[in-house]
XYZ file of C-alpha atoms in Angstrom:
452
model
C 17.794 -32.699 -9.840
C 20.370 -31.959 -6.946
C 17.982 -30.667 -4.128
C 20.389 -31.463 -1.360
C 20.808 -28.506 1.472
C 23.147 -25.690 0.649
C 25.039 -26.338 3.492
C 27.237 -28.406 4.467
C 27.968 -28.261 8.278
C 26.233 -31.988 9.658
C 22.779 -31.769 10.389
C 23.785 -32.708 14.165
C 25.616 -29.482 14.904
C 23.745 -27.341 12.038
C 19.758 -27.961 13.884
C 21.487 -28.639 17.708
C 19.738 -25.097 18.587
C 17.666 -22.655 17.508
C 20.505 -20.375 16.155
C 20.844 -22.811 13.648
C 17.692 -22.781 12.409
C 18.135 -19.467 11.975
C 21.229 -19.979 10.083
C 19.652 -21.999 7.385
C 17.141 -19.677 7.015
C 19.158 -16.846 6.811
C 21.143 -18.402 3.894
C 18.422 -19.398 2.530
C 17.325 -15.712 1.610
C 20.922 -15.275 0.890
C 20.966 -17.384 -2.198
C 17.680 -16.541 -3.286
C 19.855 -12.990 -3.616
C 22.381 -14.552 -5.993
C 22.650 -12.528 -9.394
C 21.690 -15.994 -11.404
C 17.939 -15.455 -9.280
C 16.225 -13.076 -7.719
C 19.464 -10.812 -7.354
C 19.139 -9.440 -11.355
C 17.872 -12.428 -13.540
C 14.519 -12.987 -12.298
C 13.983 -9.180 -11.871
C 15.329 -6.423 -13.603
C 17.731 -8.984 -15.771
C 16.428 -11.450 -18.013
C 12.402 -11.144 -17.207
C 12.230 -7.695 -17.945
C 14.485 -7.873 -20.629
C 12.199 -10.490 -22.043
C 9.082 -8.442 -21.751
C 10.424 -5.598 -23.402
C 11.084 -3.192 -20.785
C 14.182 -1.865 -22.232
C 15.586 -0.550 -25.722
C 15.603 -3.566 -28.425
C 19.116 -3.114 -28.562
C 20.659 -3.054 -25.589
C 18.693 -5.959 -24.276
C 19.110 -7.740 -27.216
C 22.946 -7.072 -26.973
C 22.958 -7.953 -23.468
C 20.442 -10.841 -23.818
C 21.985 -11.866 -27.579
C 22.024 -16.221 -26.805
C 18.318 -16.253 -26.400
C 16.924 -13.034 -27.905
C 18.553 -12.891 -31.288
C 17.778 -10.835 -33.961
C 16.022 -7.329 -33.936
C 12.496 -9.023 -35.014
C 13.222 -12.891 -33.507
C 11.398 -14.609 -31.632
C 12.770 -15.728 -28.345
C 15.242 -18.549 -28.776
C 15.988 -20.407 -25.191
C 17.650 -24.086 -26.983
C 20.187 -21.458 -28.910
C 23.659 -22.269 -27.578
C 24.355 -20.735 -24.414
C 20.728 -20.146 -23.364
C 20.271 -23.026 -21.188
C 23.839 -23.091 -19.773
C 24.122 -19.352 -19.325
C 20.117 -18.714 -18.220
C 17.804 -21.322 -18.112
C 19.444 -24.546 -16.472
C 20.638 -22.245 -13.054
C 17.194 -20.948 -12.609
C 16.068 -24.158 -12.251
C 18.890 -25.570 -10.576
C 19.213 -22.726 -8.096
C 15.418 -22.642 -6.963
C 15.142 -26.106 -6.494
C 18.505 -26.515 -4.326
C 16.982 -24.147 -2.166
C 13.601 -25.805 -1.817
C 15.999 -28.469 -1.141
C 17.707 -26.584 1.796
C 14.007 -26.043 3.357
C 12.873 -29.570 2.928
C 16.376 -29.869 5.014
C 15.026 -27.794 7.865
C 11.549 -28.934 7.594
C 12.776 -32.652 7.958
C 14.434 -31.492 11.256
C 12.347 -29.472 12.869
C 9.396 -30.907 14.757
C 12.126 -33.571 16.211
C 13.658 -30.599 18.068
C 11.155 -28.589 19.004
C 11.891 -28.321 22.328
C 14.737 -26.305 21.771
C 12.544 -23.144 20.717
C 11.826 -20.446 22.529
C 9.097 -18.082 22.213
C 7.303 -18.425 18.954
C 10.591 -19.256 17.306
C 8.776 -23.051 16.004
C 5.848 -21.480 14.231
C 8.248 -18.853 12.731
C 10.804 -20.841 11.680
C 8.661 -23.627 10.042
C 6.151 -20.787 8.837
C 9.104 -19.317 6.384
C 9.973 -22.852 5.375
C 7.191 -24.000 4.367
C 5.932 -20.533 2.981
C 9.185 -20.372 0.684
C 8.711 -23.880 -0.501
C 5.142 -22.054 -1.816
C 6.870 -19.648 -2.980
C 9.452 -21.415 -4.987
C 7.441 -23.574 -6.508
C 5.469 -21.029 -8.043
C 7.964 -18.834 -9.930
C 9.270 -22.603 -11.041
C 5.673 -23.405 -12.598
C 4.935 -19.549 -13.541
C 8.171 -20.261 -15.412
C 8.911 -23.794 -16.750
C 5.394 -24.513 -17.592
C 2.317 -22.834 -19.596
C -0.069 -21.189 -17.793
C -3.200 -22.648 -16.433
C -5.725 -21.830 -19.074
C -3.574 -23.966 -21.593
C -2.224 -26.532 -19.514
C -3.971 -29.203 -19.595
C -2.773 -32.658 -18.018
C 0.432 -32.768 -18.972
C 3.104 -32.879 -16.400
C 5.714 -30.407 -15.975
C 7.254 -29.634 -12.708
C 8.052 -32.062 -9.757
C 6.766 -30.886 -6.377
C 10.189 -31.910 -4.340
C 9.518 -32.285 -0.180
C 12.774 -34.042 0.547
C 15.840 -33.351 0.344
C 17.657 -36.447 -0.974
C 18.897 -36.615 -4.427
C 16.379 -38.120 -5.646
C 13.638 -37.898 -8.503
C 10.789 -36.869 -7.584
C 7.358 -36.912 -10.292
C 6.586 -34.654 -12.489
C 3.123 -32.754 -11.444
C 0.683 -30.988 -13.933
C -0.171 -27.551 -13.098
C -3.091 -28.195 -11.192
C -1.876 -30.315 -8.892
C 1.210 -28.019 -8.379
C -0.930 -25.336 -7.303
C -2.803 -27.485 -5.356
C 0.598 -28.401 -3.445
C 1.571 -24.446 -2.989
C -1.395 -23.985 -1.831
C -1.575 -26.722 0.823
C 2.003 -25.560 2.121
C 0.635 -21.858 2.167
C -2.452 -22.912 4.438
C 0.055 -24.730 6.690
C 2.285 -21.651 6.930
C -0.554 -18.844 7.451
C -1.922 -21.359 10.656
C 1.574 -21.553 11.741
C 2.435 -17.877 11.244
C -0.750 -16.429 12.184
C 0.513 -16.073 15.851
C 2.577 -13.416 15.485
C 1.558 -11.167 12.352
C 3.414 -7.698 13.152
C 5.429 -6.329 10.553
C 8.765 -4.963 12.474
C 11.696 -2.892 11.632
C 12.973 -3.324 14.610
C 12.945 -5.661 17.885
C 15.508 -6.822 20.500
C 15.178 -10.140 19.067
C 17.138 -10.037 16.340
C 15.351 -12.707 14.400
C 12.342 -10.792 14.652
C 14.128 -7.820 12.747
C 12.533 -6.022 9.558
C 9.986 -8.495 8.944
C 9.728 -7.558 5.309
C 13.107 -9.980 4.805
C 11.281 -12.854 5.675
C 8.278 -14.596 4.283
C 5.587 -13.628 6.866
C 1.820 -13.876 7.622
C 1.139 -11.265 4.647
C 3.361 -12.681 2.739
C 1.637 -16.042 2.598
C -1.555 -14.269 2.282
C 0.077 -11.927 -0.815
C 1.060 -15.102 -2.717
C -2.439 -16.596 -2.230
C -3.838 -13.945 -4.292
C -1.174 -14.242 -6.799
C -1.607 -17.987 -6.730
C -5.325 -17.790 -7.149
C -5.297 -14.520 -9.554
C -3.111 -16.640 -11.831
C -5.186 -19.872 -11.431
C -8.231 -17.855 -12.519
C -10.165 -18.590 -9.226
C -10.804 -14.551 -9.083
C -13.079 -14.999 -5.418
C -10.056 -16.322 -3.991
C -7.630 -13.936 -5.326
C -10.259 -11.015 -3.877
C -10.719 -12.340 -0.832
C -6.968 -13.017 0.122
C -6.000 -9.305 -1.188
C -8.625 -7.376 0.702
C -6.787 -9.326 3.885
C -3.860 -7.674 2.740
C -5.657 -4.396 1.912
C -7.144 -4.481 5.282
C -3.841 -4.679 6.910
C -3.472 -0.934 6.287
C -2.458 1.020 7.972
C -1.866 -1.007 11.200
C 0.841 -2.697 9.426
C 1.857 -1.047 6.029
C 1.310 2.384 4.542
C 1.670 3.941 0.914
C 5.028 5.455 1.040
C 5.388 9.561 0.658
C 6.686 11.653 -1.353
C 9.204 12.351 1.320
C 10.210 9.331 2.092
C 11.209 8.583 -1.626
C 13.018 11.452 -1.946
C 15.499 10.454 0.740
C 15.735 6.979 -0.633
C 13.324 4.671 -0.282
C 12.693 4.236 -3.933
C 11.623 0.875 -4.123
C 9.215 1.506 -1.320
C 9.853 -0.186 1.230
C 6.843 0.179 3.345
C 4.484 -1.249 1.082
C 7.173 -4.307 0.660
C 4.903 -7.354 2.000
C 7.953 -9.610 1.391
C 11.298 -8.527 -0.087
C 15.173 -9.519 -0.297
C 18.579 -7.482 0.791
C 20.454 -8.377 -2.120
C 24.030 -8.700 -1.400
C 26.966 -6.671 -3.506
C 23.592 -4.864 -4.696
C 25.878 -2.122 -5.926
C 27.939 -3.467 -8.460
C 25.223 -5.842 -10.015
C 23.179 -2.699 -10.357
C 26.187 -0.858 -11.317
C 27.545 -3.861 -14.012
C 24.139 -3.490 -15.844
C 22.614 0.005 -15.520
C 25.863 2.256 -14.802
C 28.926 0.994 -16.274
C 29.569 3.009 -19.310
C 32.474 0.190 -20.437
C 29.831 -2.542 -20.087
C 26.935 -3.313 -21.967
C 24.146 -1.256 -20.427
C 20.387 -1.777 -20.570
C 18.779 1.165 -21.699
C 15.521 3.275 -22.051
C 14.746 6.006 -23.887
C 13.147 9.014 -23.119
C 10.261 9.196 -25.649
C 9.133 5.795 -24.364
C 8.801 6.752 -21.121
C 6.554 9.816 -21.657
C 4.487 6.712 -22.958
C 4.634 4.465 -20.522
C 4.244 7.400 -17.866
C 1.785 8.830 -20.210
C 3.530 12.551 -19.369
C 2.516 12.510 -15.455
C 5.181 14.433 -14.708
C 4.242 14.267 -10.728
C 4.215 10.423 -10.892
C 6.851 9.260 -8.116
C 7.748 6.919 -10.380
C 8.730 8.596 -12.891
C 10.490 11.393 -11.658
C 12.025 8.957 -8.578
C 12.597 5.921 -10.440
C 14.921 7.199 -13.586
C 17.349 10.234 -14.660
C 18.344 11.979 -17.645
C 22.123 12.790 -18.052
C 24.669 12.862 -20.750
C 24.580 9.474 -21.278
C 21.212 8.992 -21.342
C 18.038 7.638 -19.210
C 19.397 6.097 -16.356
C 16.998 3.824 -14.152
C 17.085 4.718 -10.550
C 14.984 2.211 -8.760
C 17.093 -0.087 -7.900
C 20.401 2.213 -7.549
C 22.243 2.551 -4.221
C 23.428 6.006 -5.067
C 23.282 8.129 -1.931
C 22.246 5.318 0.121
C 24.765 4.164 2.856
C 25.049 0.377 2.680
C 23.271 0.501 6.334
C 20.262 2.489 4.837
C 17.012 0.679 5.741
C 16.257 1.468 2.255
C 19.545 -0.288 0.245
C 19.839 -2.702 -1.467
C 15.687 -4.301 -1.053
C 14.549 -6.471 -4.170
C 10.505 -6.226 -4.130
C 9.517 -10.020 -4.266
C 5.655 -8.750 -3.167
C 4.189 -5.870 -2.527
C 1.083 -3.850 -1.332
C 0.606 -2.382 -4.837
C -0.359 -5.962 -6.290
C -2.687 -6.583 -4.316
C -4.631 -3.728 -4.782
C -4.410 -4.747 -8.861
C -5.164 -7.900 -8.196
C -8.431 -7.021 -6.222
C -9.584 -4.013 -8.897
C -9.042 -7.043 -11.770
C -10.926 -9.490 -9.645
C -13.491 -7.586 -8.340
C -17.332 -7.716 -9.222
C -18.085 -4.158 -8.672
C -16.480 -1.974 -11.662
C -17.130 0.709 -8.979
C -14.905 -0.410 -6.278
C -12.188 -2.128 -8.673
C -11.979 1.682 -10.134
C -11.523 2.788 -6.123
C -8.775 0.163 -5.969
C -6.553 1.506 -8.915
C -7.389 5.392 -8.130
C -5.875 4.017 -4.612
C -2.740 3.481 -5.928
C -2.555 6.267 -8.102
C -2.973 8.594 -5.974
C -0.397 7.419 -3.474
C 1.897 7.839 -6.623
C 1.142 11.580 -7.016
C -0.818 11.125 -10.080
C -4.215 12.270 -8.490
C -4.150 15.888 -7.026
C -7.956 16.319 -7.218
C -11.316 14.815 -8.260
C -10.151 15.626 -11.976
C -7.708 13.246 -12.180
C -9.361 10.185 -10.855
C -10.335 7.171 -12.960
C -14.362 7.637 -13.571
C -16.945 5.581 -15.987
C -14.423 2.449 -16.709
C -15.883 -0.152 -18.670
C -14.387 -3.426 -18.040
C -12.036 -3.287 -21.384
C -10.549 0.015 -20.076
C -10.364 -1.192 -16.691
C -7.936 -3.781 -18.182
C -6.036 -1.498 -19.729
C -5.827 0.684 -16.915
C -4.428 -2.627 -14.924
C -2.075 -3.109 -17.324
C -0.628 0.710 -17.613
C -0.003 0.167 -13.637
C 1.856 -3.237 -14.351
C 4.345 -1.031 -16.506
C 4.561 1.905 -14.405
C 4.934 -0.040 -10.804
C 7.057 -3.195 -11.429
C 10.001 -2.124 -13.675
C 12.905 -3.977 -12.244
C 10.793 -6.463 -10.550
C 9.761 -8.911 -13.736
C 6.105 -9.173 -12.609
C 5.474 -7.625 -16.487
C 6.155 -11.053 -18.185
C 4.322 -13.256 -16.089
C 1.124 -10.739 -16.721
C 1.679 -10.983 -19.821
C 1.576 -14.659 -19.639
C -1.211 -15.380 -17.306
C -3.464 -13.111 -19.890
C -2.609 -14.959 -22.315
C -1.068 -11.757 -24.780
C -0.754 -13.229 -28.096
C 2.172 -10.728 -28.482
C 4.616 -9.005 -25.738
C 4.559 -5.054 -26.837
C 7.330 -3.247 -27.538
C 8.834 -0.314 -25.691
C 7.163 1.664 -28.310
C 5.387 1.727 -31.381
C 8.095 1.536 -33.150
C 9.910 -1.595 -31.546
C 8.750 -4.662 -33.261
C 6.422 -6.696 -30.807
C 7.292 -10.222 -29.852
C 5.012 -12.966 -31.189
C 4.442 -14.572 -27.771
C 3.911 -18.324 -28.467
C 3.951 -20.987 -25.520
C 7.506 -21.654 -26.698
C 7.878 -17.761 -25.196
C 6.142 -18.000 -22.422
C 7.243 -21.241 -21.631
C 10.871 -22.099 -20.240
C 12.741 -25.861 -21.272
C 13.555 -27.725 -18.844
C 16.619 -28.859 -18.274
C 18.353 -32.034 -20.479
C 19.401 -34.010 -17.691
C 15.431 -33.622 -15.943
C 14.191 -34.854 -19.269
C 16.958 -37.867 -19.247
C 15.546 -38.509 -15.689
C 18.508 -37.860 -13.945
């Protein structure tokens, strides 16, 4: 694999101060943005086309290389898939981990030229993006824990020559996210306030860069996926706990002048770039192929909560149809604190995370009424979840999975960490995908495989 740095100014004038650092961090995030990643395909593109979050279709007309036929299984060797899909996922992540291992191999040599707490932040995000990257690599290109075993899958890369590095099994790649994570929470723990603003600009609007929650967000997701469910509880009640001295459950207020992803609760998200017309290209374009949802099926997915934010915020009806909202720009200025913010983690999760994790069906009820009623959906004592048993308190998890992350593609990998032996359809009358490891399960590229 290529894992060399993104850029290509020479080390010696790219890490010769601080504002360089910064640099590579910035563009970092940047290309993490691109449309082929985090900027449509690895959110409201390809993931949640693949878990069934939109009319057959138009998904399947958008989606056609790898999702075939009305009632097909998934098909990622079809021609096209890997070229058009698979092979720049995997290609993309890992030249960025390569453009951190750049900075990280720099770093400690020139520490003298921080100032502040610039060092710990710096080599904080690095190393917590490394995590980070990792993670969606292994969530993606290999099966999930429980089925595993010790076969190899993924490498682990922590330089940034061209060079191969081994192929890990999943435990051991875990075990390597989670080592960088413990480094990056020590490192970042100095300074763990969430800003919008500062006179330093690289402390600006924390929520763009992978902070101190942010490393303790992914530990949860880590450990929640791992099936170590102490560990998942423990590191989302830190997150939890954080409220409200440094998030808070947005308002009905606030998303009605905007701020429809949410951006308060964000505990790590990304300003996508030309946000507008990728949005536009897929949801708005009435020339273009357009991913689609229809009414009925959200009155089932919203199961007719008509005072759900998230259902009357997130989508519109209008001649030509349901249009999803989320994610548009529409009214926002391109300045808006609110444009243009992809949802990488967020507060929401972790509050899932600890009512699935927790001992207590008591308190894990508490966690989801939380939520719930921070969406509008509880107005009074009579609307609160009461007497769950554990089998409805999964399916209560997994109704908030559909309502909260559309456009985000957290629905597949719950899918996959549960181990669903089929991904549902939109609704009952969409044909459900038979969701073998082949599914679940990304190939890896030709040339890894050859060794190149």
């Amino acid at each position: 694999m290529d894992v060399r740095p993104v850029t290509e100014v020479p080390e010696e004038t790219m890490y010769a101060s601080e504002q360089g650092f910064f640099e590579v961090l910035s563009g970092t995030y940047v290309q993490m943005g691109r449309p082929q990643l985090y900027g449509k395909e690895l959110t409201f593109g390809l993931l949640d086309a693949l878990a069934q979050r939109y009319t057959a279709g138009s998904a399947r007309q958008m989606y056609t290389v790898i999702m075939g036929t009305p009632t097909g299984a998934y098909d990622y060797e079809a021609q096209g898939s890997r070229a058009t899909y698979i092979d720049p996922v995997w290609q993309g992540l890992y030249r960025i981990i390569g453009n951190t291992n750049n900075l990280l191999a720099n770093i400690d040599q020139r520490k003298g030229i921080f100032s502040e707490n610039h060092y710990n932040n710096v080599k904080g995000q690095a190393l917590g993006l490394r995590a980070f990257l990792h993670f969606d690599l292994l969530r993606l290109f290999a099966p999930s824990p429980q089925t595993a075993g010790e076969q190899t899958f993924i490498p682990y890369v922590r330089t940034y020559d061209p060079v191969s590095s081994p192929k890990l099994t999943v435990t051991s790649t875990i075990a390597n996210c989670l080592q960088d994570l413990d480094e990056a929470q020590r490192l970042l723990a100095v300074d763990k306030d969430m800003r919008e603003n500062a006179a330093d600009r690289f402390l600006t609007f924390t929520r763009n860069r992978f902070n101190y929650y942010a490393v303790l967000g992914l530990k949860a997701r880590i450990y929640m996926y791992n099936g170590q469910l102490d560990s998942a509880y423990s590191y989302a009640r830190k997150v939890i706990e954080a409220v409200p001295a440094q998030f808070r459950f947005t308002t009905k207020e606030r998303v009605v002048n905007g701020d429809r992803t949410f951006v308060s609760e964000h505990l790590f998200s990304l300003r996508i770039q030309n946000m507008r017309n990728i949005y536009n290209d897929v949801f708005a374009n009435a020339g273009f192929i357009r991913l689609t949802v229809t009414e009925s099926a959200l009155q089932r997915i919203y199961e007719e909560k008509t005072a759900d934010f998230r259902y009357i915020d997130h989508w519109r009806s209008s001649g030509a149809g349901i249009s999803f909202m989320k994610l548009s720009q529409d009214g926002l200025a391109d300045t808006s604190r609110f444009a243009a913010q992809m949802p990488l983690l967020r507060l929401s999760e972790m509050y899932y995370i600890a009512a699935e994790s927790s001992t207590n069906i008591d308190s894990a009820t508490y966690f989801l009424n939380q939520v719930r009623a921070h969406r509008g959906m509880v107005t009074g004592p009579q609307d609160e979840l009461r007497g769950l048993n554990q089998q409805q308190l999964a399916q209560e998890v997994q109704k908030e999975y559909l309502k909260e992350f559309y456009g985000e593609g957290q629905l597949f990998y719950f899918y996959k960490r549960l181990g669903y032996p089929f991904i549902p359809g939109l609704t009952p009358d969409d044909a459900s995908i038979p969701a073998t490891s082949s599914v679940y399960t990304w190939p890896i590229p030709f040339a890894e495989l050859q060794g190149r």
